[in-house]
Amino acid sequence: MRAMRHDTNLAKERLVQGSALALLLLMGGFAIAGPSGVLAWGENQRLLEQRREKLAELESQRDHLKNRVALLDSRKVDPDLAGELLRANLNVARPDEMVMLIKR
């Protein structure tokens, strides 16, 4: 009876140890090849650098647009910019100006 109990305890212990080993191996596999693992690190760094470059480009565009908006403020409109926009958007010209068509 005692030998049978010893065998079942040994089997349970081996099952627990095998399960723990399998879990550790699975965790190790995710640490190496998972979405945030060692193998994905280089790709993540490359994507981060691309996004930083895109962010810098978008910030530059935003600053340019902020400047244009400030120049078109109704209380202090920049006359040169207003004239440029009128000519470009409404196709108007003064009598003393010459219009040249440029094919694109």
Coordinates of C-alpha atoms in Angstrom, one line a residue:
M1 CA 0.0 0.0 0.0
R2 CA 2.8 2.3 0.9
A3 CA 4.6 1.6 -2.3
M4 CA 1.5 2.4 -4.3
R5 CA 1.1 5.8 -2.5
H6 CA 4.8 6.5 -3.1
D7 CA 4.4 5.8 -6.9
T8 CA 1.3 8.1 -7.2
N9 CA 3.1 10.9 -5.3
L10 CA 6.1 10.5 -7.5
A11 CA 3.9 10.6 -10.6
K12 CA 2.1 13.7 -9.4
E13 CA 5.5 15.4 -8.6
R14 CA 6.8 14.6 -12.1
L15 CA 3.6 15.9 -13.7
V16 CA 4.0 19.2 -11.7
Q17 CA 7.7 19.5 -12.6
G18 CA 6.9 18.7 -16.3
S19 CA 4.1 21.3 -16.4
A20 CA 6.4 23.9 -14.7
L21 CA 9.2 23.1 -17.2
A22 CA 6.7 23.4 -20.1
L23 CA 5.5 26.8 -18.8
L24 CA 9.0 28.1 -18.4
L25 CA 9.9 27.0 -21.9
L26 CA 6.8 28.7 -23.2
M27 CA 7.6 31.9 -21.4
G28 CA 11.2 31.7 -22.7
G29 CA 9.9 31.3 -26.2
F30 CA 7.8 34.4 -25.9
A31 CA 10.7 36.4 -24.4
I32 CA 12.8 35.5 -27.5
A33 CA 10.3 35.3 -30.4
G34 CA 7.2 37.1 -29.0
P35 CA 5.8 40.4 -30.3
S36 CA 7.9 42.3 -27.8
G37 CA 10.8 39.8 -27.6
V38 CA 14.4 40.0 -28.4
L39 CA 13.9 39.2 -32.1
A40 CA 11.3 41.9 -32.6
W41 CA 13.5 44.6 -30.9
G42 CA 15.2 45.7 -34.0
E43 CA 12.0 46.0 -36.0
N44 CA 10.4 48.0 -33.1
Q45 CA 13.4 50.3 -33.1
R46 CA 13.2 50.9 -36.8
L47 CA 9.4 51.6 -36.6
L48 CA 10.0 54.0 -33.7
E49 CA 12.6 55.9 -35.8
Q50 CA 10.3 56.1 -38.7
R51 CA 7.5 57.4 -36.6
R52 CA 9.8 60.0 -35.0
E53 CA 10.8 61.2 -38.5
K54 CA 7.1 61.4 -39.5
L55 CA 6.3 63.3 -36.3
A56 CA 9.0 65.9 -37.0
E57 CA 7.7 66.3 -40.5
L58 CA 4.1 66.8 -39.3
E59 CA 5.3 69.3 -36.6
S60 CA 7.1 71.3 -39.3
Q61 CA 3.9 71.3 -41.4
R62 CA 1.8 72.4 -38.4
D63 CA 4.2 75.2 -37.6
H64 CA 4.0 76.4 -41.2
L65 CA 0.2 76.3 -41.2
K66 CA 0.2 78.2 -37.8
N67 CA 2.3 80.9 -39.4
R68 CA -0.1 81.2 -42.4
V69 CA -3.1 81.4 -40.1
A70 CA -1.4 84.1 -38.0
L71 CA -0.6 86.1 -41.2
L72 CA -4.3 85.8 -42.2
D73 CA -5.7 87.0 -38.9
S74 CA -8.6 89.4 -39.6
R75 CA -7.2 92.1 -37.3
K76 CA -3.8 92.3 -39.0
V77 CA -3.8 90.6 -42.4
D78 CA -0.5 90.5 -44.3
P79 CA -1.3 92.3 -47.6
D80 CA 1.2 90.3 -49.6
L81 CA -0.2 87.0 -48.5
A82 CA -3.8 88.2 -49.0
G83 CA -2.9 89.3 -52.6
E84 CA -1.2 86.1 -53.3
L85 CA -4.1 84.0 -52.2
L86 CA -6.6 86.2 -54.1
R87 CA -4.7 85.8 -57.3
A88 CA -4.2 82.1 -56.9
N89 CA -7.7 81.1 -55.7
L90 CA -9.9 83.6 -57.6
N91 CA -7.7 83.9 -60.8
V92 CA -7.7 87.7 -60.6
A93 CA -4.9 90.1 -61.7
R94 CA -4.4 93.8 -61.6
P95 CA -4.3 95.7 -65.0
D96 CA -0.6 96.3 -64.7
E97 CA 0.2 92.6 -64.2
M98 CA 1.1 90.0 -66.8
V99 CA -0.2 86.5 -66.5
M100 CA 2.0 83.6 -67.6
L101 CA 0.7 80.1 -67.8
I102 CA 3.0 77.3 -66.8
K103 CA 2.2 73.7 -67.8
R104 CA 2.7 71.3 -64.9

